[in-house]
CSV table of C-alpha atoms in Angstrom, one decimal:
chain,number,residue,atom,x,y,z
A,17,UNK,CA,-41.0,109.7,-62.4
A,18,UNK,CA,-43.7,112.7,-62.6
A,19,UNK,CA,-45.5,111.1,-59.6
A,20,UNK,CA,-42.5,110.7,-57.4
A,21,UNK,CA,-42.1,113.4,-54.8
A,22,UNK,CA,-39.3,115.8,-54.9
A,23,UNK,CA,-37.8,114.2,-51.8
A,24,UNK,CA,-37.6,110.9,-53.8
A,25,UNK,CA,-36.0,112.4,-56.8
A,26,UNK,CA,-33.3,113.9,-54.6
A,27,UNK,CA,-32.8,110.7,-52.9
A,28,UNK,CA,-32.5,109.0,-56.2
A,29,UNK,CA,-29.9,111.3,-57.3
A,30,UNK,CA,-27.8,111.2,-54.2
A,31,UNK,CA,-28.1,107.7,-54.2
A,32,UNK,CA,-26.8,107.2,-57.6
A,33,UNK,CA,-23.9,109.3,-57.1
A,34,UNK,CA,-22.9,107.5,-53.9
A,35,UNK,CA,-23.1,104.0,-54.9
A,36,UNK,CA,-24.6,102.3,-58.2
A,37,UNK,CA,-23.7,98.6,-57.9
A,38,UNK,CA,-21.4,95.7,-56.5
A,39,UNK,CA,-18.5,93.8,-58.0
A,40,UNK,CA,-18.6,90.4,-57.0
A,41,UNK,CA,-15.1,89.7,-58.2
A,42,UNK,CA,-13.7,92.3,-55.9
A,43,UNK,CA,-16.2,92.2,-53.2
A,44,UNK,CA,-16.6,95.7,-53.3
A,45,UNK,CA,-19.0,98.7,-54.2
A,46,UNK,CA,-18.9,100.5,-57.4
A,47,UNK,CA,-19.6,104.1,-57.4
A,48,UNK,CA,-20.4,106.5,-60.4
A,49,UNK,CA,-17.0,107.9,-59.9
A,50,UNK,CA,-14.9,104.8,-60.0
A,51,UNK,CA,-17.4,102.6,-62.1
A,52,UNK,CA,-15.9,99.0,-63.1
A,53,UNK,CA,-16.4,97.6,-66.7
A,54,UNK,CA,-18.6,94.9,-64.9
A,55,UNK,CA,-20.8,95.0,-62.0
A,56,UNK,CA,-24.0,94.1,-60.6
A,57,UNK,CA,-26.3,97.1,-60.5
A,58,UNK,CA,-27.9,98.1,-57.3
A,59,UNK,CA,-31.6,97.8,-57.1
A,60,UNK,CA,-33.5,101.0,-57.3
A,61,UNK,CA,-34.0,102.5,-53.7
A,62,UNK,CA,-36.3,105.0,-52.2
A,63,UNK,CA,-33.6,105.6,-49.3
A,64,UNK,CA,-29.9,105.6,-49.6
A,65,UNK,CA,-27.1,103.3,-49.4
A,66,UNK,CA,-24.0,104.9,-47.7
A,67,UNK,CA,-20.4,103.7,-48.4
A,68,UNK,CA,-18.6,106.8,-46.8
A,69,UNK,CA,-16.3,106.6,-44.0
A,70,UNK,CA,-18.1,108.8,-41.6
A,71,UNK,CA,-21.6,106.8,-42.1
A,72,UNK,CA,-19.6,103.3,-41.6
A,73,UNK,CA,-17.7,104.7,-38.8
A,74,UNK,CA,-20.9,105.7,-36.9
A,75,UNK,CA,-22.5,102.3,-37.5
A,76,UNK,CA,-19.5,100.5,-36.4
A,77,UNK,CA,-20.4,101.3,-32.8
A,78,UNK,CA,-22.9,100.7,-30.0
A,79,UNK,CA,-23.6,101.9,-26.9
A,80,UNK,CA,-21.2,99.7,-25.1
A,81,UNK,CA,-18.4,101.6,-27.0
A,82,UNK,CA,-16.4,97.8,-26.5
A,83,UNK,CA,-16.6,96.2,-29.8
A,84,UNK,CA,-16.1,97.9,-33.5
A,85,UNK,CA,-17.1,96.3,-36.5
A,86,UNK,CA,-17.1,98.1,-39.8
A,87,UNK,CA,-19.8,97.5,-42.3
A,88,UNK,CA,-19.2,97.8,-45.9
A,89,UNK,CA,-22.4,99.9,-46.4
A,90,UNK,CA,-25.2,101.2,-44.4
A,91,UNK,CA,-28.8,101.5,-45.7
A,92,UNK,CA,-30.9,104.4,-44.6
A,93,UNK,CA,-34.2,103.0,-46.1
A,94,UNK,CA,-36.8,105.1,-47.4
A,95,UNK,CA,-39.4,102.3,-47.3
A,96,UNK,CA,-40.0,98.7,-46.3
A,97,UNK,CA,-39.7,97.7,-49.9
A,98,UNK,CA,-36.1,99.0,-49.6
A,99,UNK,CA,-35.2,96.5,-47.1
A,100,UNK,CA,-36.6,93.7,-49.0
A,101,UNK,CA,-34.6,94.6,-51.8
A,102,UNK,CA,-31.2,95.1,-50.2
A,103,UNK,CA,-31.9,91.9,-48.3
A,104,UNK,CA,-32.2,90.1,-51.7
A,105,UNK,CA,-29.4,91.8,-53.2
A,106,UNK,CA,-27.2,90.9,-50.0
A,107,UNK,CA,-28.2,87.4,-50.4
A,108,UNK,CA,-27.6,86.9,-54.0
A,109,UNK,CA,-24.0,88.1,-53.2
A,110,UNK,CA,-23.3,86.3,-49.6
A,111,UNK,CA,-23.1,89.8,-47.7
A,112,UNK,CA,-24.5,89.7,-44.0
A,113,UNK,CA,-27.0,92.2,-42.9
A,114,UNK,CA,-28.0,93.6,-39.3
A,115,UNK,CA,-30.7,95.9,-38.5
A,116,UNK,CA,-29.7,98.6,-36.2
A,117,UNK,CA,-32.5,100.4,-34.1
A,118,UNK,CA,-30.7,103.0,-31.6
A,119,UNK,CA,-27.8,100.4,-31.0
A,120,UNK,CA,-28.5,100.5,-27.2
A,121,UNK,CA,-26.9,97.0,-26.9
A,122,UNK,CA,-23.7,96.6,-24.8
A,123,UNK,CA,-21.5,94.1,-26.5
A,124,UNK,CA,-21.8,94.8,-30.7
A,125,UNK,CA,-25.2,92.8,-31.0
A,126,UNK,CA,-26.1,95.1,-34.0
A,127,UNK,CA,-22.9,95.4,-35.7
A,128,UNK,CA,-21.5,93.8,-38.7
A,129,UNK,CA,-18.3,93.4,-40.3
A,130,UNK,CA,-17.9,93.9,-44.0
A,131,UNK,CA,-21.7,93.5,-44.4
A,132,UNK,CA,-24.8,96.0,-44.5
A,133,UNK,CA,-26.3,97.5,-41.8
A,134,UNK,CA,-29.9,98.7,-41.9
A,135,UNK,CA,-30.4,101.8,-40.1
A,136,UNK,CA,-34.0,101.6,-39.1
A,137,UNK,CA,-34.2,105.1,-37.6
A,138,UNK,CA,-35.5,106.3,-40.9
A,139,UNK,CA,-38.7,104.2,-40.7
A,140,UNK,CA,-40.3,106.2,-38.0
A,141,UNK,CA,-44.1,106.5,-38.9
A,142,UNK,CA,-46.9,105.9,-36.4
A,143,UNK,CA,-49.7,104.5,-38.8
A,144,UNK,CA,-52.7,104.2,-36.9
A,145,UNK,CA,-53.8,104.6,-33.0
A,146,UNK,CA,-56.9,103.3,-31.4
A,147,UNK,CA,-58.1,101.6,-28.4
A,148,UNK,CA,-57.0,98.3,-29.7
A,149,UNK,CA,-53.3,99.2,-30.5
A,150,UNK,CA,-51.0,101.3,-32.5
A,151,UNK,CA,-49.4,100.5,-35.7
A,152,UNK,CA,-45.8,101.8,-35.9
A,153,UNK,CA,-42.8,101.5,-37.9
A,154,UNK,CA,-39.7,99.8,-36.2
A,155,UNK,CA,-37.7,102.7,-35.9
A,156,UNK,CA,-40.4,104.6,-33.9
A,157,UNK,CA,-39.1,105.3,-30.5
A,158,UNK,CA,-41.4,104.5,-27.5
A,159,UNK,CA,-41.3,107.8,-26.3
A,160,UNK,CA,-42.8,109.0,-29.6
A,161,UNK,CA,-45.6,106.5,-29.4
A,162,UNK,CA,-46.2,107.0,-25.7
A,163,UNK,CA,-46.6,110.9,-26.5
A,164,UNK,CA,-49.1,110.1,-29.4
A,165,UNK,CA,-51.1,107.4,-27.4
A,166,UNK,CA,-51.3,109.6,-24.4
A,167,UNK,CA,-53.2,112.1,-26.4
A,168,UNK,CA,-56.0,109.4,-26.7
A,169,UNK,CA,-55.5,108.5,-22.8
A,170,UNK,CA,-53.8,105.3,-24.0
A,171,UNK,CA,-50.6,103.8,-23.3
A,172,UNK,CA,-48.3,100.7,-24.1
A,173,UNK,CA,-48.7,98.2,-21.2
A,174,UNK,CA,-45.1,97.9,-20.6
A,175,UNK,CA,-42.4,100.4,-21.0
A,176,UNK,CA,-38.6,100.0,-20.6
A,177,UNK,CA,-37.1,102.3,-18.0
A,178,UNK,CA,-35.1,104.1,-20.9
A,179,UNK,CA,-38.0,105.0,-23.5
A,180,UNK,CA,-35.6,106.5,-26.2
A,181,UNK,CA,-35.4,103.0,-27.7
A,182,UNK,CA,-37.0,101.8,-30.9
A,183,UNK,CA,-40.0,99.6,-31.1
A,184,UNK,CA,-38.1,97.1,-33.3
A,185,UNK,CA,-35.1,97.1,-31.2
A,186,UNK,CA,-36.8,96.1,-28.2
A,187,UNK,CA,-39.1,93.6,-29.6
A,188,UNK,CA,-36.1,91.7,-31.0
A,189,UNK,CA,-34.8,91.1,-27.4
A,190,UNK,CA,-37.8,91.3,-25.2
A,191,UNK,CA,-38.5,94.6,-23.4
A,192,UNK,CA,-38.8,94.4,-19.8
A,193,UNK,CA,-40.0,97.0,-17.4
A,194,UNK,CA,-41.6,97.7,-14.1
A,195,UNK,CA,-45.2,96.5,-15.1
A,196,UNK,CA,-43.9,93.3,-16.5
A,197,UNK,CA,-45.2,91.5,-13.3
A,198,UNK,CA,-48.7,92.4,-14.7
A,199,UNK,CA,-48.6,92.5,-18.6
A,200,UNK,CA,-45.3,90.6,-19.4
A,201,UNK,CA,-42.6,91.9,-21.4
A,202,UNK,CA,-43.0,94.1,-24.4
A,203,UNK,CA,-42.9,91.2,-27.0
A,204,UNK,CA,-46.0,89.7,-24.9
A,205,UNK,CA,-48.2,92.6,-26.0
A,206,UNK,CA,-47.6,92.5,-29.9
A,207,UNK,CA,-50.8,91.9,-32.0
A,208,UNK,CA,-49.0,91.4,-35.2
A,209,UNK,CA,-45.8,92.0,-37.3
A,210,UNK,CA,-44.5,92.8,-40.6
A,211,UNK,CA,-41.2,91.2,-41.2
A,212,UNK,CA,-38.5,90.9,-43.8
A,213,UNK,CA,-37.1,87.4,-43.6
A,214,UNK,CA,-33.4,86.3,-44.4
A,215,UNK,CA,-35.0,85.0,-47.6
A,216,UNK,CA,-35.7,88.5,-48.6
A,217,UNK,CA,-39.8,88.0,-48.3
A,218,UNK,CA,-42.1,90.5,-46.7
A,219,UNK,CA,-44.4,88.4,-44.2
A,220,UNK,CA,-47.1,89.4,-42.0
A,221,UNK,CA,-47.3,87.2,-38.7
A,222,UNK,CA,-49.3,86.9,-35.6
A,223,UNK,CA,-50.7,84.5,-33.3
A,224,UNK,CA,-53.1,83.3,-35.6
A,225,UNK,CA,-51.2,83.8,-38.8
A,226,UNK,CA,-47.6,82.4,-39.5
A,227,UNK,CA,-47.3,81.7,-35.7
A,228,UNK,CA,-43.9,80.1,-36.4
A,229,UNK,CA,-42.5,83.1,-37.7
A,230,UNK,CA,-44.0,85.4,-35.1
A,231,UNK,CA,-42.6,83.4,-32.1
A,232,UNK,CA,-39.3,83.2,-33.9
A,233,UNK,CA,-39.0,87.0,-34.5
A,234,UNK,CA,-40.3,88.3,-31.1
A,235,UNK,CA,-37.2,88.1,-28.5
A,236,UNK,CA,-35.3,86.2,-31.5
A,237,UNK,CA,-32.3,88.3,-31.5
A,238,UNK,CA,-32.7,89.1,-35.1
A,239,UNK,CA,-32.0,85.7,-36.5
A,240,UNK,CA,-34.9,85.0,-38.6
A,241,UNK,CA,-36.4,88.2,-39.6
A,242,UNK,CA,-36.1,92.2,-39.7
A,243,UNK,CA,-39.0,93.7,-38.0
A,244,UNK,CA,-40.0,96.6,-40.1
A,245,UNK,CA,-43.8,97.3,-38.5
A,246,UNK,CA,-45.6,96.1,-35.5
A,247,UNK,CA,-49.0,96.4,-34.1
A,248,UNK,CA,-48.6,96.7,-30.3
A,249,UNK,CA,-51.6,96.5,-27.9
A,250,UNK,CA,-52.4,99.7,-26.0
A,251,UNK,CA,-54.4,100.1,-22.4
A,252,UNK,CA,-56.2,103.1,-20.9
A,253,UNK,CA,-53.8,105.4,-19.2
A,254,UNK,CA,-54.0,107.3,-16.0
A,255,UNK,CA,-52.9,110.9,-15.9
A,256,UNK,CA,-50.8,110.7,-12.9
A,257,UNK,CA,-48.2,108.5,-10.9
A,258,UNK,CA,-47.7,108.3,-7.1
A,259,UNK,CA,-44.2,107.1,-6.7
A,260,UNK,CA,-42.6,105.4,-3.5
A,261,UNK,CA,-39.2,104.8,-3.0
A,262,UNK,CA,-38.8,102.6,0.2
A,263,UNK,CA,-35.5,101.5,1.7
A,264,UNK,CA,-34.4,98.5,3.3
A,265,UNK,CA,-31.3,97.2,5.0
A,266,UNK,CA,-32.0,93.7,4.5
A,267,UNK,CA,-32.1,92.0,0.8
A,268,UNK,CA,-34.4,89.1,2.1
A,269,UNK,CA,-36.9,91.8,3.4
A,270,UNK,CA,-37.1,93.4,0.2
A,271,UNK,CA,-37.4,90.6,-2.0
A,272,UNK,CA,-40.1,89.2,0.3
A,273,UNK,CA,-42.1,92.4,-0.2
A,274,UNK,CA,-41.4,92.6,-3.8
A,275,UNK,CA,-42.9,89.0,-4.2
A,276,UNK,CA,-45.8,89.9,-1.9
A,277,UNK,CA,-46.7,93.1,-3.8
A,278,UNK,CA,-46.6,91.7,-7.3
A,279,UNK,CA,-48.9,88.7,-6.1
A,280,UNK,CA,-51.4,91.2,-4.7
A,281,UNK,CA,-51.0,93.6,-7.6
A,282,UNK,CA,-51.1,96.4,-5.2
A,283,UNK,CA,-49.0,98.6,-7.1
A,284,UNK,CA,-48.9,99.2,-10.9
A,285,UNK,CA,-45.3,99.4,-11.1
A,286,UNK,CA,-42.7,97.6,-9.1
A,287,UNK,CA,-38.9,97.6,-9.5
A,288,UNK,CA,-35.9,97.7,-6.9
A,289,UNK,CA,-32.3,98.9,-6.8
A,290,UNK,CA,-29.3,98.3,-4.9
A,291,UNK,CA,-28.1,101.7,-3.9
A,292,UNK,CA,-24.8,102.9,-2.1
A,293,UNK,CA,-25.4,104.2,1.8
A,294,UNK,CA,-23.4,106.9,3.5
A,295,UNK,CA,-21.0,104.3,5.2
A,296,UNK,CA,-19.8,103.4,1.7
A,297,UNK,CA,-21.7,100.0,1.8
A,298,UNK,CA,-25.0,99.0,0.2
A,299,UNK,CA,-28.8,99.1,1.0
A,300,UNK,CA,-31.7,98.2,-0.9
A,301,UNK,CA,-34.6,100.3,-2.4
A,302,UNK,CA,-38.1,99.3,-3.6
A,303,UNK,CA,-39.5,101.7,-6.3
A,304,UNK,CA,-43.3,101.2,-6.8
A,305,UNK,CA,-45.7,103.5,-8.3
A,306,UNK,CA,-49.6,103.8,-8.4
A,307,UNK,CA,-51.3,105.4,-11.3
A,308,UNK,CA,-54.4,107.4,-11.0
A,309,UNK,CA,-56.5,110.0,-12.5
A,310,UNK,CA,-58.1,112.8,-10.1
A,311,UNK,CA,-60.1,113.3,-8.3
A,312,UNK,CA,-59.3,109.6,-7.6
A,313,UNK,CA,-56.1,109.4,-5.4
A,314,UNK,CA,-54.2,106.4,-4.0
A,315,UNK,CA,-54.4,105.5,-0.4
A,316,UNK,CA,-51.2,105.8,1.2
A,317,UNK,CA,-51.7,103.8,4.2
A,318,UNK,CA,-53.2,101.0,2.4
A,319,UNK,CA,-50.5,100.7,-0.2
A,320,UNK,CA,-47.6,100.6,2.6
A,321,UNK,CA,-49.5,98.5,4.9
A,322,UNK,CA,-47.4,95.6,6.1
A,323,UNK,CA,-44.4,96.4,4.4
A,324,UNK,CA,-41.0,95.9,6.1
A,325,UNK,CA,-39.0,99.0,5.0
A,326,UNK,CA,-37.2,101.0,7.4
A,327,UNK,CA,-39.7,103.6,8.7
A,328,UNK,CA,-39.0,107.1,8.2
A,329,UNK,CA,-36.9,106.7,5.0
A,330,UNK,CA,-39.5,106.7,2.7
A,331,UNK,CA,-39.8,109.1,-0.2
A,332,UNK,CA,-43.2,109.9,-1.9
A,333,UNK,CA,-43.7,112.2,-4.9
A,334,UNK,CA,-46.4,112.7,-7.3
A,335,UNK,CA,-45.5,113.2,-11.1
A,336,UNK,CA,-47.4,112.9,-14.4
A,337,UNK,CA,-47.6,109.8,-15.9
A,338,UNK,CA,-45.4,110.8,-18.8
A,339,UNK,CA,-42.9,112.3,-16.5
A,340,UNK,CA,-42.4,109.2,-14.6
A,341,UNK,CA,-42.4,106.9,-17.8
A,342,UNK,CA,-39.5,109.4,-18.9
A,343,UNK,CA,-37.8,109.9,-15.4
A,344,UNK,CA,-34.3,109.2,-16.8
A,345,UNK,CA,-34.4,112.1,-19.3
A,346,UNK,CA,-32.6,114.5,-16.8
A,347,UNK,CA,-29.8,112.1,-15.8
A,348,UNK,CA,-29.3,111.0,-19.6
A,349,UNK,CA,-28.7,114.8,-20.4
A,350,UNK,CA,-26.4,115.3,-17.3
A,351,UNK,CA,-24.5,112.0,-18.5
A,352,UNK,CA,-24.1,113.2,-22.0
A,353,UNK,CA,-23.0,116.7,-21.0
A,354,UNK,CA,-20.3,115.4,-18.7
A,355,UNK,CA,-19.4,113.0,-21.4
A,356,UNK,CA,-19.8,109.7,-19.1
A,357,UNK,CA,-22.7,108.8,-21.4
A,358,UNK,CA,-19.8,107.8,-24.2
A,359,UNK,CA,-17.8,105.7,-21.7
A,360,UNK,CA,-17.8,102.1,-22.2
A,361,UNK,CA,-20.6,100.1,-20.8
A,362,UNK,CA,-20.0,96.4,-20.0
A,363,UNK,CA,-23.4,95.8,-18.4
A,364,UNK,CA,-24.5,92.8,-16.9
A,365,UNK,CA,-28.1,91.4,-16.9
A,366,UNK,CA,-29.3,88.3,-15.4
A,367,UNK,CA,-32.7,86.4,-14.8
A,368,UNK,CA,-32.1,85.0,-11.3
A,369,UNK,CA,-34.4,82.1,-9.9
A,370,UNK,CA,-36.5,83.3,-7.1
A,371,UNK,CA,-35.4,80.6,-4.8
A,372,UNK,CA,-31.8,81.6,-5.2
A,373,UNK,CA,-31.9,85.3,-5.5
A,374,UNK,CA,-31.0,86.1,-1.9
A,375,UNK,CA,-28.0,84.1,-1.6
A,376,UNK,CA,-26.8,84.9,-5.5
A,377,UNK,CA,-27.3,88.7,-5.1
A,378,UNK,CA,-26.2,89.0,-1.4
A,379,UNK,CA,-23.0,87.2,-2.2
A,380,UNK,CA,-22.0,89.7,-5.2
A,381,UNK,CA,-23.3,92.9,-3.1
A,382,UNK,CA,-21.1,91.7,-0.2
A,383,UNK,CA,-18.0,92.2,-2.6
A,384,UNK,CA,-19.2,94.9,-4.9
A,385,UNK,CA,-17.8,98.4,-4.7
A,386,UNK,CA,-18.8,101.4,-6.7
A,387,UNK,CA,-15.5,101.2,-8.7
A,388,UNK,CA,-17.0,97.7,-9.9
A,389,UNK,CA,-20.3,99.6,-11.1
A,390,UNK,CA,-18.6,102.8,-12.5
A,391,UNK,CA,-21.5,104.5,-10.2
A,392,UNK,CA,-24.0,102.8,-12.7
A,393,UNK,CA,-27.2,101.7,-11.2
A,394,UNK,CA,-27.7,98.1,-9.9
A,395,UNK,CA,-31.3,97.0,-10.4
A,396,UNK,CA,-33.2,94.1,-8.7
A,397,UNK,CA,-37.0,93.6,-9.7
A,398,UNK,CA,-39.5,90.8,-9.9
A,399,UNK,CA,-41.3,89.2,-12.6
A,400,UNK,CA,-44.2,86.8,-12.5
A,401,UNK,CA,-43.3,84.2,-15.4
A,402,UNK,CA,-46.9,83.4,-15.8
A,403,UNK,CA,-46.9,86.6,-17.6
A,404,UNK,CA,-44.4,85.7,-20.2
A,405,UNK,CA,-45.6,83.6,-23.5
A,406,UNK,CA,-43.1,83.8,-25.9
A,407,UNK,CA,-40.8,80.8,-26.4
A,408,UNK,CA,-37.6,82.5,-27.1
A,409,UNK,CA,-37.7,84.8,-24.0
A,410,UNK,CA,-35.8,82.9,-21.8
A,411,UNK,CA,-36.2,83.0,-17.9
A,412,UNK,CA,-35.7,80.4,-15.1
A,413,UNK,CA,-38.6,77.9,-14.5
A,414,UNK,CA,-39.9,79.3,-11.4
A,415,UNK,CA,-43.1,81.3,-10.6
A,416,UNK,CA,-41.3,84.3,-9.6
A,417,UNK,CA,-37.8,85.6,-11.2
A,418,UNK,CA,-35.7,88.5,-10.5
A,419,UNK,CA,-34.0,90.5,-12.9
A,420,UNK,CA,-30.5,91.7,-11.5
A,421,UNK,CA,-28.6,94.2,-13.8
A,422,UNK,CA,-25.3,95.9,-13.1
A,423,UNK,CA,-25.3,98.6,-15.6
A,424,UNK,CA,-21.6,99.3,-15.4
A,425,UNK,CA,-19.8,102.2,-16.7
A,426,UNK,CA,-16.2,101.5,-17.4
A,427,UNK,CA,-13.3,104.2,-17.4
A,428,UNK,CA,-11.7,104.2,-20.7
A,429,UNK,CA,-9.2,101.5,-19.5
A,430,UNK,CA,-8.5,98.3,-21.0
A,431,UNK,CA,-7.6,96.5,-17.9
A,432,UNK,CA,-10.6,97.9,-15.9
A,433,UNK,CA,-13.0,96.9,-18.9
A,434,UNK,CA,-11.3,93.3,-19.0
A,435,UNK,CA,-12.0,92.9,-15.2
A,436,UNK,CA,-15.8,93.8,-15.7
A,437,UNK,CA,-16.0,91.5,-18.6
A,438,UNK,CA,-14.4,88.7,-16.7
A,439,UNK,CA,-16.7,89.3,-13.7
A,440,UNK,CA,-19.7,89.4,-16.0
A,441,UNK,CA,-19.0,85.8,-17.3
A,442,UNK,CA,-18.1,84.5,-13.6
A,443,UNK,CA,-21.5,86.0,-12.5
A,444,UNK,CA,-23.3,84.4,-15.4
A,445,UNK,CA,-22.0,81.2,-15.0
A,446,UNK,CA,-22.8,81.1,-11.2
A,447,UNK,CA,-26.3,82.2,-12.1
A,448,UNK,CA,-26.5,79.6,-15.1
A,449,UNK,CA,-25.6,76.7,-12.4
A,450,UNK,CA,-28.7,77.7,-10.2
A,451,UNK,CA,-31.0,77.6,-13.1
A,452,UNK,CA,-30.6,81.1,-14.2
A,453,UNK,CA,-30.5,83.0,-17.5
A,454,UNK,CA,-28.9,86.1,-19.1
A,455,UNK,CA,-31.1,89.0,-20.7
A,456,UNK,CA,-28.9,89.3,-23.8
A,457,UNK,CA,-28.6,93.0,-24.3
A,458,UNK,CA,-25.5,92.8,-21.9
A,459,UNK,CA,-21.9,92.5,-22.4
A,460,UNK,CA,-21.2,88.5,-21.5
A,461,UNK,CA,-18.9,86.7,-24.0
A,462,UNK,CA,-21.0,83.8,-25.5
A,463,UNK,CA,-20.1,80.6,-27.5
A,464,UNK,CA,-22.4,78.5,-29.8
A,465,UNK,CA,-22.5,75.9,-26.8
A,466,UNK,CA,-23.6,78.7,-24.4
A,467,UNK,CA,-26.5,79.7,-26.9
A,468,UNK,CA,-27.6,76.0,-27.2
A,469,UNK,CA,-27.8,76.0,-23.6
A,470,UNK,CA,-29.7,79.2,-23.5
A,471,UNK,CA,-32.3,78.3,-25.8
A,472,UNK,CA,-32.8,74.7,-24.5
A,473,UNK,CA,-35.4,73.1,-24.7
A,474,UNK,CA,-36.5,75.3,-27.6
A,475,UNK,CA,-33.3,75.3,-29.5
A,476,UNK,CA,-34.6,73.0,-32.2
A,477,UNK,CA,-37.4,75.2,-32.8
A,478,UNK,CA,-35.1,78.1,-33.4
A,479,UNK,CA,-32.8,76.1,-35.8
A,480,UNK,CA,-35.8,75.2,-37.7
A,481,UNK,CA,-36.9,78.8,-38.0
A,482,UNK,CA,-33.5,79.8,-39.1
A,483,UNK,CA,-33.3,77.3,-41.8
A,484,UNK,CA,-36.8,78.1,-43.1
A,485,UNK,CA,-36.6,82.0,-43.0
A,486,UNK,CA,-32.9,82.8,-43.0
A,487,UNK,CA,-31.8,79.7,-45.1
A,488,UNK,CA,-28.1,81.3,-46.1
A,489,UNK,CA,-27.4,82.5,-42.5
A,490,UNK,CA,-27.5,86.3,-43.5
A,491,UNK,CA,-28.9,88.0,-40.6
A,492,UNK,CA,-27.3,89.4,-37.4
A,493,UNK,CA,-24.2,87.4,-37.2
A,494,UNK,CA,-22.5,89.2,-34.5
A,495,UNK,CA,-24.6,87.4,-31.9
A,496,UNK,CA,-22.6,84.3,-32.6
A,497,UNK,CA,-25.7,82.3,-32.4
A,498,UNK,CA,-25.1,80.2,-35.6
């Protein structure tokens, strides 16, 4: 005890006052104030296991505000060993477990009914940064890592549009961004992982060590293990970004230019949006960026040569590299201040085959209204699939696919939400029938049959990994995969 820090001593005292064990007969936690005559003692923890209503209520919701599931307890770990201990304890008492990063999912994916939520935000240390990569805890935010890496003129190759997400959270689903046409998704840029499996074992894995676990955890939706630490690749960073917003009246012209640009690798970053026009309809925007460090500067004429955007509508501005990466911060601040951030978010995220994108998106957009989106953004951007290397990250079997996302904001109205969810399912099925997939951060009701179809032909690999690494089906049940 004399070697423990004051923080650890205080944590231990608080933890013992909150909860001391579990009563298997009553399926309930035991506190020091209500100690039962017989109970299983809680293992010693460096962090705290909470059972109070406020903490449980906070962990019962995610960014979607569509689904509520109340855990019986919330662990805020003080160490990786806490996660090992609590998973083993949960396994011995048949309690389900789910890890929670920033809970930015949109259909209750990290929630759990009557089990244990592990709040990963308390594990947020950046351990090392060098030219090879950064070793970070799973609770570290990408914004934190970016700020730290930029001090060494380094950056993660791929950043999501919103960078206030946790490393562990995005690696569990994929992590896509405007540089994915060059570098794949975030899971393609992981060098190694530390994982706590559903069996309660702490494992290190990489492409050369425990590769089956490595490939089962990255984009594995939390089914086989909890990512607790990751070593992610870094690349040299430029200082500035020249950002181009180019507007199109024709969808086919936009997608043609997007394909052309990613094939040429003319820009560092390529995305796109469907945006409202002045007449109440829609037009299309290509957003592209060229990263540079003065005195070198991009040549605008060369970058724009041959593109079919509507001349005279282009918008060009320079920003620092970080400000471009963090470009959503002012919008998010406004949405939070206005309260809209806390409205329901029945998002739709689909990977559409490149051969079907114009017909599929065109049909949806022709009937889409601002009310259908809640004025949320509608994204459309290309991904070169030869950059995608992880088997569980599912996309159509074509050279170029498009992420089509309607990031809906719904009024707090049950009928409006129900319609959006029904539309999501309809659009998913239409896309599935053309060979498309969903990006499973969204709000699409899914059955186990849907999941088997989603992971085919690697479904058998996932089943085998689940049996090996989570034999009691402990982890992340709300996905509904098993």
